[in-house]
Amino acid sequence: TLATAALLAPHASAFLGHGAMRPLVQEAAKTRGPAPLGCGFLAICDSTLPKDELRLKTLTLQRLVRHRGPDGSGIHVCETPDTGRHSAVAHERLAIVDPLSGNQPLFSADRSKICTVNGEIYNHLELRASVKDPSVFRTGSDCESIVHVYDEIGVDVASKLDGDFAFVIIDEKSGEVYAARDPAGVNSMYMGRGVDGSLWFASEAKPLVEGGCISIETFPPGHYYKGKNGHGELVRYYNPVWRDVKAATAPLDLGFIRDTFIKSVEKRLMADVPYGVFLSGGLDSSLVASVITRVRRKRFLERGNPSDLSPLKSFSIGLKGSPDLAAARKVADAIGTEHYGFEFTVQEGLDAVSDVIYHLETYDITTIRAGTPMFLLSRKVKAMGIKMVMSGEGADETLAGYLYFHKAPNGTELHEECVRKVDALYTFDCLRANKATMAHGLEVRVPFLDKDMLDATMLLDPEFKLRKAGEATQFTEKWLLRAAFDEPENPWLPSEVLWRQKEQFSDGVGYDWIDGLKAHAGKVVSDEDLAQASIRFPYNTPSTKEGLYIRQIFHSHFPNNAYGLGIEKTVPGGPSVACSTAKAIEWDASWSDPTKQDQSGRFVDTHDAKV
């Protein structure tokens, strides 16, 4: 209505300029494009099992990832040419909209190529327009473009995609197998080898473990696999120039950083779905939430969709009195979200740890520390009817946000550490965000890891990311991101949140959570148990009772296989301070002491407990 437009007019200038406001679109709703699909998949290629047995085995194992897609199932089994072997692809669908159609697998025009996808393809309209014959499309799925583009250009398809994805394509005619994963590893994916030489791919490792694979490995992000008859190779298709510090020379342009981030958020709102945002009250998630609210106002003024007028739902979790709950409420009140802050107790967290380890498929300590409250929150969010959330992962890795970066000796070492952290995201934060949410059939999207946002932040001269205490600029971590959104005349966030020191999620939910987990481990793990840890676990031997407690639970869910190449080898190890890599330990002599190595940000002497 005109009254609504008048109320929104003061906020429109941030996006529409200060001239005359654009007229409201008469139609109440406008198509935004097909909804992406969260899902779980399993592909078994070149199995010696007969067709019917392979079908039953695939269906049985696929149940282990059904939590990722509880709304529908699909399977296709085919014969590998000239070998007598068979392949199967199965898919579990999380239907964002239109639950009666759009199931997978997807097929090429002649149905010779079968594709199963877990992904969101944000440039699907451009890809559709590039396909020579548009009549080949059978669904409105954004993911269908993958199989048709592959049909035309082959292995280069992965490099053409803008989105978060993991997929497998089997060519029935040639017997070729093609698989790929997104550049940052936002969507999880594993590969393994069966005892009969078959090649397996899955969204999670559980089917590979239960299926008796003799080797299991994480499919590397930014790579594709191309092979035939069980033989092939992994090829890196994502090769950003910023991997070399010599390429990181871009001047500081705060407006460009801000605009790029806004676009990365906006493209992730392409679907008309019940969605929300994880709002911890820290800088990154708060900016995500703030940008969403402004994008929705802008979109209403341009398109007139009444759903954009409904308040954005935001969600936080913490122990009673935690800093995150208080900060999140402050942000929600400032930007106008419909906020839900949930409390949990240390005991509730401890009770959930086993389930968290099972779903996250890791024994990394900080991933379990942070994954537990995220797992608990995701369950509550899904119960409220939400199917997608946005989250703030990725900014600390690209913009040197962790407190240990305060110790970086120079820009070159800082940049090289950022590259290492981005490279490892798929084993830590991306793994946690994807699996803690998908454990409950909830999809997460992370705009800080958009390809354009990665370029914008990683091509910057690293000198702009250094913390310079006491200076007029760069006096705190991620100063440039804070400064990019520091507009006092039209504030994106309350100043005390915009300039709040970094607090790791596992700390921000309340310090008693980590302390309580450590105390519990100290009670149930004896000194003798810890002394014998290297005998039980020679790979990545736990060095603390907390680590051994977590590892024992992991082992109960995923016993080591007899070949020594099981799921335990997919989890990285090594010393860490405040989530640093092992290399960055060299930045502070005191960190060489193992008793001062902990992944909590509180172990950095510049940490401010008042945040």
GROMACS .gro file of C-alpha atoms in nm, residues 72-322:
model
  251
   72GLY     CA    1   1.137  -3.763  -0.101
   73SER     CA    2   1.362  -4.032  -0.248
   74GLY     CA    3   1.483  -4.137  -0.590
   75ILE     CA    4   1.712  -4.405  -0.731
   76HIS     CA    5   1.844  -4.517  -1.070
   77VAL     CA    6   2.048  -4.829  -1.145
   78CYS     CA    7   2.228  -4.889  -1.474
   79GLU     CA    8   2.474  -5.130  -1.633
   80THR     CA    9   2.832  -5.025  -1.706
   81PRO     CA   10   2.904  -5.086  -2.079
   82ASP     CA   11   3.120  -5.388  -2.169
   83THR     CA   12   3.200  -5.483  -1.807
   84GLY     CA   13   2.891  -5.652  -1.668
   85ARG     CA   14   2.917  -5.422  -1.363
   86HIS     CA   15   2.643  -5.194  -1.240
   87SER     CA   16   2.614  -4.843  -1.098
   88ALA     CA   17   2.348  -4.684  -0.880
   89VAL     CA   18   2.265  -4.329  -0.775
   90ALA     CA   19   2.019  -4.253  -0.495
   91HIS     CA   20   1.893  -3.922  -0.365
   92GLU     CA   21   1.708  -3.796  -0.059
   93ARG     CA   22   1.532  -3.466  -0.116
   94LEU     CA   23   1.472  -3.170   0.111
   95ALA     CA   24   1.185  -3.001  -0.073
   96ILE     CA   25   1.197  -2.626  -0.023
   97VAL     CA   26   0.888  -2.573  -0.242
   98ASP     CA   27   0.675  -2.787  -0.475
   99PRO     CA   28   0.716  -3.120  -0.294
  100LEU     CA   29   0.522  -3.311  -0.564
  101SER     CA   30   0.785  -3.267  -0.837
  102GLY     CA   31   1.152  -3.200  -0.891
  103ASN     CA   32   1.279  -3.527  -0.746
  104GLN     CA   33   1.619  -3.658  -0.844
  105PRO     CA   34   1.815  -3.814  -1.008
  106LEU     CA   35   1.812  -3.572  -1.300
  107PHE     CA   36   1.873  -3.678  -1.660
  108SER     CA   37   2.023  -3.543  -1.981
  109ALA     CA   38   1.798  -3.496  -2.284
  110ASP     CA   39   1.853  -3.852  -2.409
  111ARG     CA   40   1.849  -3.989  -2.052
  112SER     CA   41   2.196  -4.137  -2.096
  113LYS     CA   42   2.352  -3.921  -1.827
  114ILE     CA   43   2.227  -3.947  -1.470
  115CYS     CA   44   2.296  -3.674  -1.217
  116THR     CA   45   2.243  -3.651  -0.842
  117VAL     CA   46   2.308  -3.315  -0.678
  118ASN     CA   47   2.315  -3.150  -0.340
  119GLY     CA   48   2.338  -2.786  -0.421
  120GLU     CA   49   2.224  -2.435  -0.490
  121ILE     CA   50   2.321  -2.291  -0.830
  122TYR     CA   51   2.280  -1.915  -0.821
  123ASN     CA   52   2.360  -1.852  -1.189
  124HIS     CA   53   2.120  -2.117  -1.315
  125LEU     CA   54   1.932  -1.870  -1.534
  126GLU     CA   55   2.249  -1.778  -1.723
  127LEU     CA   56   2.336  -2.146  -1.756
  128ARG     CA   57   1.991  -2.227  -1.892
  129ALA     CA   58   2.023  -1.950  -2.147
  130SER     CA   59   2.359  -2.091  -2.258
  131VAL     CA   60   2.219  -2.436  -2.339
  132LYS     CA   61   2.163  -2.466  -2.713
  133ASP     CA   62   1.824  -2.636  -2.689
  134PRO     CA   63   1.612  -2.499  -2.402
  135SER     CA   64   1.349  -2.767  -2.459
  136VAL     CA   65   1.573  -3.024  -2.287
  137PHE     CA   66   1.477  -2.891  -1.944
  138ARG     CA   67   1.216  -3.105  -1.771
  139THR     CA   68   1.199  -2.933  -1.431
  140GLY     CA   69   1.234  -2.589  -1.278
  141SER     CA   70   1.523  -2.704  -1.060
  142ASP     CA   71   1.829  -2.480  -1.061
  143CYS     CA   72   2.038  -2.799  -1.043
  144GLU     CA   73   1.909  -2.944  -1.369
  145SER     CA   74   2.129  -2.700  -1.558
  146ILE     CA   75   2.434  -2.898  -1.440
  147VAL     CA   76   2.360  -3.213  -1.640
  148HIS     CA   77   2.270  -3.025  -1.959
  149VAL     CA   78   2.576  -2.800  -1.947
  150TYR     CA   79   2.790  -3.109  -1.883
  151ASP     CA   80   2.627  -3.271  -2.186
  152GLU     CA   81   2.755  -2.982  -2.398
  153ILE     CA   82   3.096  -2.886  -2.253
  154GLY     CA   83   3.203  -3.182  -2.038
  155VAL     CA   84   3.445  -3.150  -1.746
  156ASP     CA   85   3.452  -2.769  -1.751
  157VAL     CA   86   3.099  -2.754  -1.610
  158ALA     CA   87   3.217  -2.724  -1.248
  159SER     CA   88   3.412  -2.406  -1.323
  160LYS     CA   89   3.099  -2.249  -1.475
  161LEU     CA   90   2.886  -2.290  -1.164
  162ASP     CA   91   2.825  -2.012  -0.912
  163GLY     CA   92   2.694  -2.180  -0.602
  164ASP     CA   93   2.746  -2.442  -0.334
  165PHE     CA   94   2.730  -2.796  -0.467
  166ALA     CA   95   2.836  -3.158  -0.461
  167PHE     CA   96   2.726  -3.384  -0.743
  168VAL     CA   97   2.789  -3.702  -0.942
  169ILE     CA   98   2.711  -3.771  -1.309
  170ILE     CA   99   2.720  -4.121  -1.460
  171ASP     CA  100   2.722  -4.168  -1.837
  172GLU     CA  101   2.539  -4.492  -1.920
  173LYS     CA  102   2.670  -4.500  -2.277
  174SER     CA  103   3.040  -4.451  -2.210
  175GLY     CA  104   3.064  -4.571  -1.850
  176GLU     CA  105   3.237  -4.245  -1.751
  177VAL     CA  106   3.190  -4.096  -1.405
  178TYR     CA  107   3.219  -3.726  -1.326
  179ALA     CA  108   3.193  -3.574  -0.976
  180ALA     CA  109   3.263  -3.225  -0.843
  181ARG     CA  110   3.246  -3.014  -0.527
  182ASP     CA  111   3.212  -2.638  -0.479
  183PRO     CA  112   3.522  -2.418  -0.438
  184ALA     CA  113   3.510  -2.377  -0.058
  185GLY     CA  114   3.355  -2.711   0.033
  186VAL     CA  115   3.034  -2.564   0.174
  187ASN     CA  116   2.842  -2.881   0.084
  188SER     CA  117   2.989  -3.200   0.224
  189MET     CA  118   3.107  -3.489   0.006
  190TYR     CA  119   3.307  -3.809   0.052
  191MET     CA  120   3.449  -4.074  -0.177
  192GLY     CA  121   3.558  -4.430  -0.111
  193ARG     CA  122   3.658  -4.761  -0.263
  194GLY     CA  123   3.461  -5.082  -0.222
  195VAL     CA  124   3.620  -5.424  -0.172
  196ASP     CA  125   3.520  -5.514  -0.530
  197GLY     CA  126   3.694  -5.207  -0.673
  198SER     CA  127   3.373  -5.006  -0.696
  199LEU     CA  128   3.391  -4.628  -0.650
  200TRP     CA  129   3.158  -4.464  -0.400
  201PHE     CA  130   3.048  -4.102  -0.351
  202ALA     CA  131   2.818  -3.973  -0.077
  203SER     CA  132   2.707  -3.656   0.100
  204GLU     CA  133   2.825  -3.805   0.429
  205ALA     CA  134   3.064  -4.083   0.522
  206LYS     CA  135   2.809  -4.301   0.703
  207PRO     CA  136   2.703  -4.509   0.399
  208LEU     CA  137   3.070  -4.566   0.309
  209VAL     CA  138   3.151  -4.684   0.661
  210GLU     CA  139   2.847  -4.909   0.687
  211GLY     CA  140   2.901  -5.034   0.331
  212GLY     CA  141   3.245  -5.161   0.420
  213CYS     CA  142   3.456  -4.936   0.198
  214ILE     CA  143   3.825  -5.021   0.229
  215SER     CA  144   3.919  -4.654   0.196
  216ILE     CA  145   3.732  -4.334   0.276
  217GLU     CA  146   3.847  -3.982   0.203
  218THR     CA  147   3.695  -3.636   0.192
  219PHE     CA  148   3.633  -3.520  -0.164
  220PRO     CA  149   3.847  -3.206  -0.190
  221PRO     CA  150   3.669  -2.876  -0.259
  222GLY     CA  151   3.737  -2.699  -0.587
  223HIS     CA  152   3.810  -3.032  -0.760
  224TYR     CA  153   3.639  -3.262  -1.004
  225TYR     CA  154   3.686  -3.635  -1.060
  226LYS     CA  155   3.677  -3.788  -1.406
  227GLY     CA  156   3.719  -4.162  -1.457
  228LYS     CA  157   3.599  -4.487  -1.608
  229ASN     CA  158   3.588  -4.848  -1.494
  230GLY     CA  159   3.711  -4.753  -1.148
  231HIS     CA  160   4.016  -4.560  -1.269
  232GLY     CA  161   4.038  -4.183  -1.285
  233GLU     CA  162   4.191  -3.870  -1.136
  234LEU     CA  163   4.107  -3.568  -0.925
  235VAL     CA  164   4.166  -3.236  -1.099
  236ARG     CA  165   4.170  -2.894  -0.932
  237TYR     CA  166   3.942  -2.665  -1.133
  238TYR     CA  167   3.931  -2.375  -0.885
  239ASN     CA  168   4.267  -2.198  -0.900
  240PRO     CA  169   4.228  -1.841  -0.769
  241VAL     CA  170   4.536  -1.626  -0.818
  242TRP     CA  171   4.520  -1.511  -0.456
  243ARG     CA  172   4.664  -1.842  -0.342
  244ASP     CA  173   4.997  -1.671  -0.417
  245VAL     CA  174   5.062  -1.376  -0.186
  246LYS     CA  175   5.219  -1.190  -0.480
  247ALA     CA  176   4.870  -1.152  -0.629
  248ALA     CA  177   4.726  -0.995  -0.314
  249THR     CA  178   4.787  -0.633  -0.403
  250ALA     CA  179   4.440  -0.479  -0.434
  251PRO     CA  180   4.395  -0.136  -0.275
  252LEU     CA  181   4.143  -0.088   0.003
  253ASP     CA  182   3.797  -0.006  -0.134
  254LEU     CA  183   3.545  -0.024   0.148
  255GLY     CA  184   3.252   0.047  -0.083
  256PHE     CA  185   3.347  -0.246  -0.306
  257ILE     CA  186   3.373  -0.480  -0.008
  258ARG     CA  187   3.031  -0.367   0.115
  259ASP     CA  188   2.861  -0.393  -0.225
  260THR     CA  189   3.011  -0.735  -0.299
  261PHE     CA  190   2.888  -0.871   0.032
  262ILE     CA  191   2.539  -0.730  -0.020
  263LYS     CA  192   2.522  -0.903  -0.360
  264SER     CA  193   2.641  -1.231  -0.213
  265VAL     CA  194   2.361  -1.217   0.045
  266GLU     CA  195   2.100  -1.111  -0.208
  267LYS     CA  196   2.167  -1.397  -0.449
  268ARG     CA  197   2.114  -1.642  -0.163
  269LEU     CA  198   1.760  -1.511  -0.120
  270MET     CA  199   1.659  -1.620  -0.470
  271ALA     CA  200   1.392  -1.865  -0.350
  272ASP     CA  201   1.055  -1.804  -0.189
  273VAL     CA  202   1.107  -2.027   0.114
  274PRO     CA  203   1.052  -2.010   0.490
  275TYR     CA  204   1.397  -1.893   0.596
  276GLY     CA  205   1.578  -1.722   0.880
  277VAL     CA  206   1.923  -1.631   1.001
  278PHE     CA  207   2.155  -1.756   1.272
  279LEU     CA  208   2.231  -1.446   1.478
  280SER     CA  209   2.499  -1.498   1.741
  281GLY     CA  210   2.542  -1.128   1.808
  282GLY     CA  211   2.895  -1.132   1.668
  283LEU     CA  212   2.999  -0.913   1.377
  284ASP     CA  213   2.963  -1.163   1.093
  285SER     CA  214   2.619  -1.308   1.160
  286SER     CA  215   2.490  -0.964   1.260
  287LEU     CA  216   2.597  -0.817   0.925
  288VAL     CA  217   2.431  -1.108   0.743
  289ALA     CA  218   2.106  -1.040   0.930
  290SER     CA  219   2.124  -0.664   0.876
  291VAL     CA  220   2.187  -0.697   0.503
  292ILE     CA  221   1.898  -0.943   0.464
  293THR     CA  222   1.656  -0.699   0.625
  294ARG     CA  223   1.764  -0.417   0.392
  295VAL     CA  224   1.758  -0.639   0.084
  296ARG     CA  225   1.403  -0.743   0.169
  297ARG     CA  226   1.294  -0.379   0.201
  298LYS     CA  227   1.457  -0.297  -0.129
  299ARG     CA  228   1.296  -0.598  -0.295
  300PHE     CA  229   0.951  -0.503  -0.171
  301LEU     CA  230   0.986  -0.154  -0.311
  302GLU     CA  231   1.096  -0.296  -0.646
  303ARG     CA  232   0.861  -0.595  -0.672
  304GLY     CA  233   0.581  -0.545  -0.423
  305ASN     CA  234   0.602  -0.893  -0.276
  306PRO     CA  235   0.415  -0.879   0.056
  307SER     CA  236   0.620  -1.167   0.203
  308ASP     CA  237   0.916  -0.931   0.214
  309LEU     CA  238   0.727  -0.719   0.466
  310SER     CA  239   0.706  -0.999   0.722
  311PRO     CA  240   0.982  -0.974   0.984
  312LEU     CA  241   1.292  -1.181   0.925
  313LYS     CA  242   1.321  -1.456   1.186
  314SER     CA  243   1.655  -1.467   1.369
  315PHE     CA  244   1.783  -1.731   1.609
  316SER     CA  245   2.050  -1.749   1.877
  317ILE     CA  246   2.149  -1.992   2.150
  318GLY     CA  247   2.356  -1.978   2.466
  319LEU     CA  248   2.378  -2.062   2.831
  320LYS     CA  249   2.174  -1.843   3.062
  321GLY     CA  250   2.332  -1.499   3.073
  322SER     CA  251   2.571  -1.569   2.783
   0.00000   0.00000   0.00000
